mmCIF file of C-alpha atoms and ligand atoms in Angstrom:
data_model
loop_
_atom_site.group_PDB
_atom_site.id
_atom_site.type_symbol
_atom_site.label_atom_id
_atom_site.label_comp_id
_atom_site.label_asym_id
_atom_site.label_seq_id
_atom_site.Cartn_x
_atom_site.Cartn_y
_atom_site.Cartn_z
ATOM 1 C CA UNK A 1 72.698 135.871 113.904
ATOM 2 C CA UNK A 2 76.286 135.199 114.825
ATOM 3 C CA UNK A 3 77.025 132.615 117.647
ATOM 4 C CA UNK A 4 78.575 134.221 120.759
ATOM 5 C CA UNK A 5 80.757 131.345 121.292
ATOM 6 C CA UNK A 6 82.460 132.060 117.863
ATOM 7 C CA UNK A 7 84.871 134.946 118.186
ATOM 8 C CA UNK A 8 85.937 137.002 115.127
ATOM 9 C CA UNK A 9 89.310 136.139 113.666
ATOM 10 C CA UNK A 10 91.816 137.181 116.426
ATOM 11 C CA UNK A 11 95.179 138.956 115.908
ATOM 12 C CA UNK A 12 96.966 135.977 117.745
ATOM 13 C CA UNK A 13 95.848 133.383 115.121
ATOM 14 C CA UNK A 14 97.988 134.317 112.356
ATOM 15 C CA UNK A 15 101.489 134.143 113.957
ATOM 16 C CA UNK A 16 100.325 130.873 115.686
ATOM 17 C CA UNK A 17 99.140 129.314 112.485
ATOM 18 C CA UNK A 18 102.040 130.663 110.597
ATOM 19 C CA UNK A 19 104.365 128.937 113.050
ATOM 20 C CA UNK A 20 102.531 125.590 112.580
ATOM 21 C CA UNK A 21 102.741 125.927 108.833
ATOM 22 C CA UNK A 22 106.303 126.609 108.985
ATOM 23 C CA UNK A 23 107.085 123.380 110.978
ATOM 24 C CA UNK A 24 105.091 121.386 108.376
ATOM 25 C CA UNK A 25 106.555 122.736 105.324
ATOM 26 C CA UNK A 26 110.103 122.294 106.862
ATOM 27 C CA UNK A 27 109.451 118.565 107.000
ATOM 28 C CA UNK A 28 109.328 117.699 103.401
ATOM 29 C CA UNK A 29 106.938 114.850 102.484
ATOM 30 C CA UNK A 30 107.058 113.721 98.751
ATOM 31 C CA UNK A 31 104.707 110.844 98.102
ATOM 32 C CA UNK A 32 106.581 107.648 98.494
ATOM 33 C CA UNK A 33 109.485 109.057 100.477
ATOM 34 C CA UNK A 34 108.783 106.765 103.364
ATOM 35 C CA UNK A 35 111.339 108.032 105.737
ATOM 36 C CA UNK A 36 110.364 111.742 105.261
ATOM 37 C CA UNK A 37 106.676 111.135 105.225
ATOM 38 C CA UNK A 38 107.006 109.219 108.653
ATOM 39 C CA UNK A 39 108.861 111.992 110.252
ATOM 40 C CA UNK A 40 106.133 114.496 109.255
ATOM 41 C CA UNK A 41 103.446 112.099 110.447
ATOM 42 C CA UNK A 42 105.215 111.715 113.661
ATOM 43 C CA UNK A 43 105.234 115.393 114.297
ATOM 44 C CA UNK A 44 101.602 115.849 113.306
ATOM 45 C CA UNK A 45 100.533 112.768 115.644
ATOM 46 C CA UNK A 46 102.445 114.369 118.377
ATOM 47 C CA UNK A 47 100.527 117.756 118.003
ATOM 48 C CA UNK A 48 97.290 115.831 117.672
ATOM 49 C CA UNK A 49 97.935 113.912 120.760
ATOM 50 C CA UNK A 50 98.915 117.014 122.742
ATOM 51 C CA UNK A 51 95.333 118.431 121.612
ATOM 52 C CA UNK A 52 93.760 115.295 123.354
ATOM 53 C CA UNK A 53 93.014 113.628 119.943
ATOM 54 C CA UNK A 54 93.130 109.852 120.116
ATOM 55 C CA UNK A 55 95.398 109.174 117.250
ATOM 56 C CA UNK A 56 95.803 105.731 115.380
ATOM 57 C CA UNK A 57 98.657 105.190 112.898
ATOM 58 C CA UNK A 58 97.661 103.078 109.906
ATOM 59 C CA UNK A 59 100.987 101.973 108.216
ATOM 60 C CA UNK A 60 100.912 102.025 104.450
ATOM 61 C CA UNK A 61 104.143 100.116 103.460
ATOM 62 C CA UNK A 62 105.967 101.843 100.756
ATOM 63 C CA UNK A 63 104.056 105.052 101.363
ATOM 64 C CA UNK A 64 104.408 105.791 105.057
ATOM 65 C CA UNK A 65 101.411 106.103 107.431
ATOM 66 C CA UNK A 66 98.040 107.462 107.343
ATOM 67 C CA UNK A 67 96.786 109.182 110.552
ATOM 68 C CA UNK A 68 93.512 108.471 111.909
ATOM 69 C CA UNK A 69 92.186 110.683 114.810
ATOM 70 C CA UNK A 70 89.098 110.818 116.973
ATOM 71 C CA UNK A 71 87.884 113.446 119.300
ATOM 72 C CA UNK A 72 84.517 113.109 121.160
ATOM 73 C CA UNK A 73 81.647 115.391 120.701
ATOM 74 C CA UNK A 74 79.392 116.796 123.215
ATOM 75 C CA UNK A 75 76.749 114.406 121.904
ATOM 76 C CA UNK A 76 78.297 111.141 121.354
ATOM 77 C CA UNK A 77 75.285 109.554 119.650
ATOM 78 C CA UNK A 78 75.424 112.097 116.898
ATOM 79 C CA UNK A 79 76.961 111.181 113.466
ATOM 80 C CA UNK A 80 80.592 112.393 113.268
ATOM 81 C CA UNK A 81 82.182 114.923 111.016
ATOM 82 C CA UNK A 82 85.175 113.699 108.895
ATOM 83 C CA UNK A 83 88.053 116.095 108.500
ATOM 84 C CA UNK A 84 89.912 115.013 105.503
ATOM 85 C CA UNK A 85 93.398 115.943 104.141
ATOM 86 C CA UNK A 86 96.761 114.574 102.844
ATOM 87 C CA UNK A 87 100.378 114.931 104.176
ATOM 88 C CA UNK A 88 102.217 114.160 100.912
ATOM 89 C CA UNK A 89 103.354 116.686 98.262
ATOM 90 C CA UNK A 90 104.418 116.536 94.796
ATOM 91 C CA UNK A 91 107.661 118.267 95.615
ATOM 92 C CA UNK A 92 110.921 115.902 95.415
ATOM 93 C CA UNK A 93 113.110 115.921 98.424
ATOM 94 C CA UNK A 94 115.459 118.610 98.807
ATOM 95 C CA UNK A 95 113.257 121.233 97.197
ATOM 96 C CA UNK A 96 113.334 123.034 100.342
ATOM 97 C CA UNK A 97 116.991 123.506 100.068
ATOM 98 C CA UNK A 98 116.470 125.770 97.146
ATOM 99 C CA UNK A 99 113.161 127.084 98.068
ATOM 100 C CA UNK A 100 112.914 127.321 101.743
ATOM 101 C CA UNK A 101 109.725 128.405 103.718
ATOM 102 C CA UNK A 102 109.517 132.078 103.714
ATOM 103 C CA UNK A 103 107.081 135.016 104.068
ATOM 104 C CA UNK A 104 107.248 137.643 101.322
ATOM 105 C CA UNK A 105 105.084 140.550 101.529
ATOM 106 C CA UNK A 106 101.406 139.173 101.678
ATOM 107 C CA UNK A 107 102.121 135.388 101.292
ATOM 108 C CA UNK A 108 103.807 132.335 102.631
ATOM 109 C CA UNK A 109 105.931 130.167 100.231
ATOM 110 C CA UNK A 110 107.676 126.837 100.106
ATOM 111 C CA UNK A 111 107.080 123.267 98.890
ATOM 112 C CA UNK A 112 103.467 121.992 99.547
ATOM 113 C CA UNK A 113 102.671 125.213 101.567
ATOM 114 C CA UNK A 114 99.306 125.516 99.532
ATOM 115 C CA UNK A 115 98.628 121.914 98.697
ATOM 116 C CA UNK A 116 97.895 121.235 101.461
ATOM 117 C CA UNK A 117 100.057 121.855 104.472
ATOM 118 C CA UNK A 118 98.170 125.143 105.270
ATOM 119 C CA UNK A 119 94.986 123.170 105.486
ATOM 120 C CA UNK A 120 96.764 120.848 108.114
ATOM 121 C CA UNK A 121 97.963 123.992 109.790
ATOM 122 C CA UNK A 122 94.365 125.342 109.894
ATOM 123 C CA UNK A 123 93.061 122.130 111.336
ATOM 124 C CA UNK A 124 95.529 122.019 114.187
ATOM 125 C CA UNK A 125 95.086 125.750 114.831
ATOM 126 C CA UNK A 126 91.215 125.175 115.180
ATOM 127 C CA UNK A 127 91.734 122.059 117.542
ATOM 128 C CA UNK A 128 94.085 124.124 119.633
ATOM 129 C CA UNK A 129 91.544 127.026 119.813
ATOM 130 C CA UNK A 130 88.700 124.688 120.721
ATOM 131 C CA UNK A 131 90.719 123.083 123.461
ATOM 132 C CA UNK A 132 91.852 126.556 124.860
ATOM 133 C CA UNK A 133 88.343 128.125 125.044
ATOM 134 C CA UNK A 134 86.763 124.769 126.167
ATOM 135 C CA UNK A 135 84.427 124.771 123.267
ATOM 136 C CA UNK A 136 83.297 121.376 122.108
ATOM 137 C CA UNK A 137 81.458 120.376 118.847
ATOM 138 C CA UNK A 138 78.302 118.790 119.222
ATOM 139 C CA UNK A 139 79.297 115.938 116.884
ATOM 140 C CA UNK A 140 82.326 113.602 117.294
ATOM 141 C CA UNK A 141 85.147 114.604 115.072
ATOM 142 C CA UNK A 142 87.044 112.148 112.827
ATOM 143 C CA UNK A 143 90.341 113.108 111.167
ATOM 144 C CA UNK A 144 92.126 111.399 108.514
ATOM 145 C CA UNK A 145 95.424 112.646 107.231
ATOM 146 C CA UNK A 146 96.553 110.331 104.336
ATOM 147 C CA UNK A 147 100.077 110.079 102.718
ATOM 148 C CA UNK A 148 99.333 109.130 99.056
ATOM 149 C CA UNK A 149 96.657 111.366 97.806
ATOM 150 C CA UNK A 150 98.980 113.007 95.230
ATOM 151 C CA UNK A 151 99.581 109.380 93.668
ATOM 152 C CA UNK A 152 95.963 108.282 93.606
ATOM 153 C CA UNK A 153 95.051 107.303 97.142
ATOM 154 C CA UNK A 154 95.862 103.454 96.472
ATOM 155 C CA UNK A 155 96.567 102.662 99.853
ATOM 156 C CA UNK A 156 94.224 104.880 101.670
ATOM 157 C CA UNK A 157 90.893 104.642 99.575
ATOM 158 C CA UNK A 158 89.410 101.856 101.786
ATOM 159 C CA UNK A 159 90.225 103.772 105.047
ATOM 160 C CA UNK A 160 88.653 106.916 103.572
ATOM 161 C CA UNK A 161 85.495 105.182 102.569
ATOM 162 C CA UNK A 162 85.392 103.437 105.990
ATOM 163 C CA UNK A 163 85.674 106.554 107.989
ATOM 164 C CA UNK A 164 83.310 108.677 105.791
ATOM 165 C CA UNK A 165 80.643 105.955 106.077
ATOM 166 C CA UNK A 166 77.978 107.171 108.372
ATOM 167 C CA UNK A 167 79.400 110.580 108.653
ATOM 168 C CA UNK A 168 77.228 113.639 108.904
ATOM 169 C CA UNK A 169 79.543 115.518 106.489
ATOM 170 C CA UNK A 170 82.939 115.500 105.033
ATOM 171 C CA UNK A 171 85.049 118.683 105.283
ATOM 172 C CA UNK A 172 88.123 118.428 103.017
ATOM 173 C CA UNK A 173 91.067 120.888 103.889
ATOM 174 C CA UNK A 174 92.402 120.963 100.316
ATOM 175 C CA UNK A 175 93.162 124.464 98.840
ATOM 176 C CA UNK A 176 90.401 126.704 98.098
ATOM 177 C CA UNK A 177 89.632 127.880 94.672
ATOM 178 C CA UNK A 178 91.374 131.222 93.574
ATOM 179 C CA UNK A 179 89.677 134.030 95.491
ATOM 180 C CA UNK A 180 88.681 131.637 98.290
ATOM 181 C CA UNK A 181 85.721 129.818 97.004
ATOM 182 C CA UNK A 182 84.954 126.241 98.344
ATOM 183 C CA UNK A 183 84.446 123.384 95.890
ATOM 184 C CA UNK A 184 81.270 121.700 95.665
ATOM 185 C CA UNK A 185 81.888 119.651 92.651
ATOM 186 C CA UNK A 186 84.974 117.971 91.150
ATOM 187 C CA UNK A 187 85.575 116.092 88.004
ATOM 188 C CA UNK A 188 86.299 112.230 88.170
ATOM 189 C CA UNK A 189 89.570 110.977 86.789
ATOM 190 C CA UNK A 190 90.383 107.969 84.652
ATOM 191 C CA UNK A 191 93.826 106.737 83.421
ATOM 192 C CA UNK A 192 94.275 104.329 80.756
ATOM 193 C CA UNK A 193 97.080 102.741 78.970
ATOM 194 C CA UNK A 194 96.773 101.662 75.331
ATOM 195 C CA UNK A 195 99.415 99.102 74.011
ATOM 196 C CA UNK A 196 99.512 98.380 70.133
ATOM 197 C CA UNK A 197 101.330 95.407 68.968
ATOM 198 C CA UNK A 198 102.286 94.799 65.340
ATOM 199 C CA UNK A 199 105.089 92.923 63.740
ATOM 200 C CA UNK A 200 108.680 94.015 63.176
ATOM 201 C CA UNK A 201 110.369 94.028 59.869
ATOM 202 C CA UNK A 202 113.248 95.709 58.125
ATOM 203 C CA UNK A 203 112.174 99.209 56.882
ATOM 204 C CA UNK A 204 114.237 98.924 53.656
ATOM 205 C CA UNK A 205 114.525 95.215 52.910
ATOM 206 C CA UNK A 206 110.877 93.774 53.509
ATOM 207 C CA UNK A 207 108.857 96.456 55.130
ATOM 208 C CA UNK A 208 105.637 94.860 53.534
ATOM 209 C CA UNK A 209 106.179 91.941 56.056
ATOM 210 C CA UNK A 210 105.899 94.366 58.995
ATOM 211 C CA UNK A 211 102.724 95.660 60.851
ATOM 212 C CA UNK A 212 103.185 99.025 62.311
ATOM 213 C CA UNK A 213 102.088 99.527 65.856
ATOM 214 C CA UNK A 214 102.644 103.039 65.514
ATOM 215 C CA UNK A 215 100.160 103.476 62.727
ATOM 216 C CA UNK A 216 97.722 101.330 64.806
ATOM 217 C CA UNK A 217 98.288 103.759 67.790
ATOM 218 C CA UNK A 218 97.952 106.885 65.736
ATOM 219 C CA UNK A 219 94.529 105.574 64.746
ATOM 220 C CA UNK A 220 93.627 104.894 68.404
ATOM 221 C CA UNK A 221 94.863 108.382 69.532
ATOM 222 C CA UNK A 222 92.365 110.039 67.216
ATOM 223 C CA UNK A 223 89.614 107.662 68.272
ATOM 224 C CA UNK A 224 90.032 107.875 71.894
ATOM 225 C CA UNK A 225 90.228 111.833 71.646
ATOM 226 C CA UNK A 226 87.106 111.655 69.673
ATOM 227 C CA UNK A 227 85.271 110.403 72.797
ATOM 228 C CA UNK A 228 85.545 113.873 74.510
ATOM 229 C CA UNK A 229 82.397 115.896 75.119
ATOM 230 C CA UNK A 230 83.408 119.167 76.223
ATOM 231 C CA UNK A 231 80.048 120.666 76.458
ATOM 232 C CA UNK A 232 79.264 117.885 79.229
ATOM 233 C CA UNK A 233 82.715 118.465 81.021
ATOM 234 C CA UNK A 234 84.238 115.323 79.428
ATOM 235 C CA UNK A 235 87.816 115.636 78.293
ATOM 236 C CA UNK A 236 90.272 113.191 77.043
ATOM 237 C CA UNK A 237 93.947 113.867 76.854
ATOM 238 C CA UNK A 238 96.540 111.617 75.381
ATOM 239 C CA UNK A 239 99.427 112.874 77.513
ATOM 240 C CA UNK A 240 102.158 110.466 76.622
ATOM 241 C CA UNK A 241 103.113 108.189 73.756
ATOM 242 C CA UNK A 242 105.888 105.946 72.890
ATOM 243 C CA UNK A 243 106.836 103.193 70.596
ATOM 244 C CA UNK A 244 109.428 101.614 68.080
ATOM 245 C CA UNK A 245 112.883 100.288 68.529
ATOM 246 C CA UNK A 246 114.800 102.098 65.675
ATOM 247 C CA UNK A 247 114.224 104.461 62.820
ATOM 248 C CA UNK A 248 114.958 101.609 60.155
ATOM 249 C CA UNK A 249 112.518 99.168 61.960
ATOM 250 C CA UNK A 250 108.648 98.873 61.321
ATOM 251 C CA UNK A 251 107.628 99.241 64.975
ATOM 252 C CA UNK A 252 106.298 96.183 66.610
ATOM 253 C CA UNK A 253 104.985 97.886 69.771
ATOM 254 C CA UNK A 254 103.686 101.378 70.782
ATOM 255 C CA UNK A 255 101.752 102.649 73.720
ATOM 256 C CA UNK A 256 99.911 105.799 74.812
ATOM 257 C CA UNK A 257 98.786 107.038 78.311
ATOM 258 C CA UNK A 258 95.426 108.660 78.403
ATOM 259 C CA UNK A 259 93.860 110.937 81.178
ATOM 260 C CA UNK A 260 90.076 111.233 81.018
ATOM 261 C CA UNK A 261 87.903 113.590 83.076
ATOM 262 C CA UNK A 262 84.178 113.614 83.534
ATOM 263 C CA UNK A 263 81.553 115.451 85.665
ATOM 264 C CA UNK A 264 78.987 112.799 85.988
ATOM 265 C CA UNK A 265 78.876 109.058 86.768
ATOM 266 C CA UNK A 266 76.946 108.504 83.516
ATOM 267 C CA UNK A 267 79.904 110.037 81.478
ATOM 268 C CA UNK A 268 82.184 107.970 83.294
ATOM 269 C CA UNK A 269 80.279 104.918 82.352
ATOM 270 C CA UNK A 270 80.073 105.907 78.740
ATOM 271 C CA UNK A 271 83.692 106.658 78.405
ATOM 272 C CA UNK A 272 85.034 103.577 80.237
ATOM 273 C CA UNK A 273 82.721 101.306 78.081
ATOM 274 C CA UNK A 274 83.990 103.174 74.835
ATOM 275 C CA UNK A 275 87.663 102.735 75.730
ATOM 276 C CA UNK A 276 87.420 99.298 76.511
ATOM 277 C CA UNK A 277 85.638 98.567 73.252
ATOM 278 C CA UNK A 278 88.371 100.277 71.151
ATOM 279 C CA UNK A 279 89.123 97.755 68.235
ATOM 280 C CA UNK A 280 92.340 97.622 66.187
ATOM 281 C CA UNK A 281 92.293 99.602 63.022
ATOM 282 C CA UNK A 282 95.110 97.999 61.190
ATOM 283 C CA UNK A 283 94.998 94.474 59.826
ATOM 284 C CA UNK A 284 97.022 92.125 61.832
ATOM 285 C CA UNK A 285 97.640 94.532 64.563
ATOM 286 C CA UNK A 286 96.353 93.979 68.349
ATOM 287 C CA UNK A 287 95.272 96.374 70.903
ATOM 288 C CA UNK A 288 95.458 95.982 74.631
ATOM 289 C CA UNK A 289 93.641 98.434 77.050
ATOM 290 C CA UNK A 290 94.453 98.552 80.708
ATOM 291 C CA UNK A 291 93.418 101.014 83.499
ATOM 292 C CA UNK A 292 90.064 102.592 84.290
ATOM 293 C CA UNK A 293 88.235 104.910 86.489
ATOM 294 C CA UNK A 294 90.511 106.147 89.318
ATOM 295 C CA UNK A 295 88.288 108.696 90.990
ATOM 296 C CA UNK A 296 84.506 108.953 90.717
ATOM 297 C CA UNK A 297 83.046 112.583 90.111
ATOM 298 C CA UNK A 298 82.033 114.577 92.956
ATOM 299 C CA UNK A 299 78.629 115.725 91.880
ATOM 300 C CA UNK A 300 77.093 118.535 93.386
ATOM 301 C CA UNK A 301 74.020 117.073 95.300
ATOM 302 C CA UNK A 302 71.268 118.763 97.128
ATOM 303 C CA UNK A 303 72.961 117.688 100.341
ATOM 304 C CA UNK A 304 76.326 119.080 99.270
ATOM 305 C CA UNK A 305 74.556 122.338 98.414
ATOM 306 C CA UNK A 306 72.972 122.474 101.861
ATOM 307 C CA UNK A 307 76.354 121.825 103.514
ATOM 308 C CA UNK A 308 77.772 124.648 101.490
ATOM 309 C CA UNK A 309 75.039 126.965 102.525
ATOM 310 C CA UNK A 310 75.975 126.237 106.223
ATOM 311 C CA UNK A 311 79.576 127.201 105.426
ATOM 312 C CA UNK A 312 78.463 130.392 103.684
ATOM 313 C CA UNK A 313 76.414 131.368 106.831
ATOM 314 C CA UNK A 314 79.176 130.637 109.083
ATOM 315 C CA UNK A 315 81.538 132.742 106.851
ATOM 316 C CA UNK A 316 78.883 135.637 106.759
ATOM 317 C CA UNK A 317 78.691 135.696 110.439
ATOM 318 C CA UNK A 318 82.272 136.199 110.494
ATOM 319 C CA UNK A 319 82.135 138.979 107.985
ATOM 320 C CA UNK A 320 83.118 137.409 104.776
ATOM 321 C CA UNK A 321 81.535 135.935 101.709
ATOM 322 C CA UNK A 322 82.330 132.310 100.967
ATOM 323 C CA UNK A 323 81.969 131.669 97.201
ATOM 324 C CA UNK A 324 81.316 128.257 95.531
ATOM 325 C CA UNK A 325 82.807 126.558 92.493
ATOM 326 C CA UNK A 326 83.952 123.481 90.750
ATOM 327 C CA UNK A 327 87.458 122.126 89.528
ATOM 328 C CA UNK A 328 88.699 119.481 87.137
ATOM 329 C CA UNK A 329 91.181 118.261 89.468
ATOM 330 C CA UNK A 330 90.227 115.242 91.797
ATOM 331 C CA UNK A 331 90.774 114.806 95.474
ATOM 332 C CA UNK A 332 89.904 112.217 98.148
ATOM 333 C CA UNK A 333 86.548 114.338 98.460
ATOM 334 C CA UNK A 334 85.761 112.490 95.221
ATOM 335 C CA UNK A 335 85.643 108.923 97.120
ATOM 336 C CA UNK A 336 83.359 110.436 99.911
ATOM 337 C CA UNK A 337 81.004 112.213 97.780
ATOM 338 C CA UNK A 338 80.500 109.051 95.603
ATOM 339 C CA UNK A 339 79.364 107.208 98.712
ATOM 340 C CA UNK A 340 76.541 109.835 99.096
ATOM 341 C CA UNK A 341 78.182 111.566 102.066
ATOM 342 C CA UNK A 342 77.770 115.258 101.795
ATOM 343 C CA UNK A 343 81.267 116.714 101.088
ATOM 344 C CA UNK A 344 82.572 120.314 101.141
ATOM 345 C CA UNK A 345 85.852 120.638 99.475
ATOM 346 C CA UNK A 346 88.483 123.523 99.254
ATOM 347 C CA UNK A 347 88.302 124.685 102.919
ATOM 348 C CA UNK A 348 91.964 125.231 103.057
ATOM 349 C CA UNK A 349 93.391 128.681 102.686
ATOM 350 C CA UNK A 350 93.500 130.846 99.508
ATOM 351 C CA UNK A 351 96.454 130.989 97.518
ATOM 352 C CA UNK A 352 98.028 129.827 94.231
ATOM 353 C CA UNK A 353 100.499 127.864 92.167
ATOM 354 C CA UNK A 354 99.495 124.257 93.392
ATOM 355 C CA UNK A 355 102.281 121.947 92.253
ATOM 356 C CA UNK A 356 104.404 124.708 90.919
ATOM 357 C CA UNK A 357 107.520 126.555 92.141
ATOM 358 C CA UNK A 358 105.461 129.564 93.095
ATOM 359 C CA UNK A 359 103.081 127.809 95.222
ATOM 360 C CA UNK A 360 101.841 130.116 98.128
ATOM 361 C CA UNK A 361 99.186 130.856 100.566
ATOM 362 C CA UNK A 362 97.763 134.344 101.373
ATOM 363 C CA UNK A 363 98.529 135.311 104.813
ATOM 364 C CA UNK A 364 95.349 137.348 105.335
ATOM 365 C CA UNK A 365 93.259 134.243 104.647
ATOM 366 C CA UNK A 366 94.811 132.039 107.144
ATOM 367 C CA UNK A 367 93.017 133.554 110.362
ATOM 368 C CA UNK A 368 89.711 133.698 108.358
ATOM 369 C CA UNK A 369 89.924 129.880 107.408
ATOM 370 C CA UNK A 370 90.607 128.994 111.170
ATOM 371 C CA UNK A 371 87.698 131.074 112.265
ATOM 372 C CA UNK A 372 85.481 129.471 109.517
ATOM 373 C CA UNK A 373 86.398 126.026 110.256
ATOM 374 C CA UNK A 374 85.946 126.555 113.894
ATOM 375 C CA UNK A 375 82.524 128.020 113.275
ATOM 376 C CA UNK A 376 81.612 125.257 110.911
ATOM 377 C CA UNK A 377 82.525 122.515 113.291
ATOM 378 C CA UNK A 378 80.443 124.202 116.148
ATOM 379 C CA UNK A 379 77.532 124.848 113.849
ATOM 380 C CA UNK A 380 76.886 121.496 112.266
HETATM 381 ZN ZN1 LIG B 401 95.840 118.282 97.635
#
């Protein structure tokens, strides 16, 4: 039965959420552009404070600032809900000049609109509606908006894990899957660098005195790719290689960058151990392996499935079907799920083109997402 405190999506929600979204998109925030990220964060912090959220600014030198927010619940002794998102985008500064925020037909476009400024706009709109109607979630709310998710969350990971610890659930406002489904599983991610070292020699005069680092690396590229197990969801991609100093020199050094993805912690351990154990194939060559697992997999646990079920029921009470799926891309939800905290990801609006020039959100989904998140906060 639907909760009488939860109104159906109202006609006023779209223009309000859209205006918030425009403000966020028009403050560009490429990862590592400290000045721009700080300007966006200051605007968001101001909006949060105006909505009675207690905001703590966690400076992250070189990246900007992570915003931590707290809002009391009606029952302060309850374990809190963590609302998680990021402010940074993959789009370089000045993208906006060529591709400004705009509404075309059924969608809004602009750099970072989908991943994930629309998620932040939804969050702000929900908090504003709760305040306007005097509705208070039972559980205290923690909010964390980071500034380095797109570059691996190096400066925010400890804070993410700290705030997720003891939480009843983590709700991640990253984009939904195509069609609007939530994400209950994400692959984990590892990054490795292979460095092969040989010995340089003149390619014409005395090539026999050289040891080709490129030949060594060629063996390793095939060896590392052979570790993939697609049926288990494990993929290995050698995405970049380089090496050598000139066409007429036996190459003394060569390198490769490897991206690995896995669906389970067991596969992560198997891959990590196998990659670290790679041995040189060419006599006299050496091989150095650096890197490791960057994000653990977000596995679909029973608790995550139950959390999804709550969201599905909330959506049904609002008159729409919330689907469920998984993705090969990682998010900060991977860290919280790996702690064993039920994590539901992809609660941001439907759209497409993440990280691409046609990135967009579907206008019709904005009010629905606002209603869904609001209902979920009141239901949990
Ligand atoms: Zn994102």
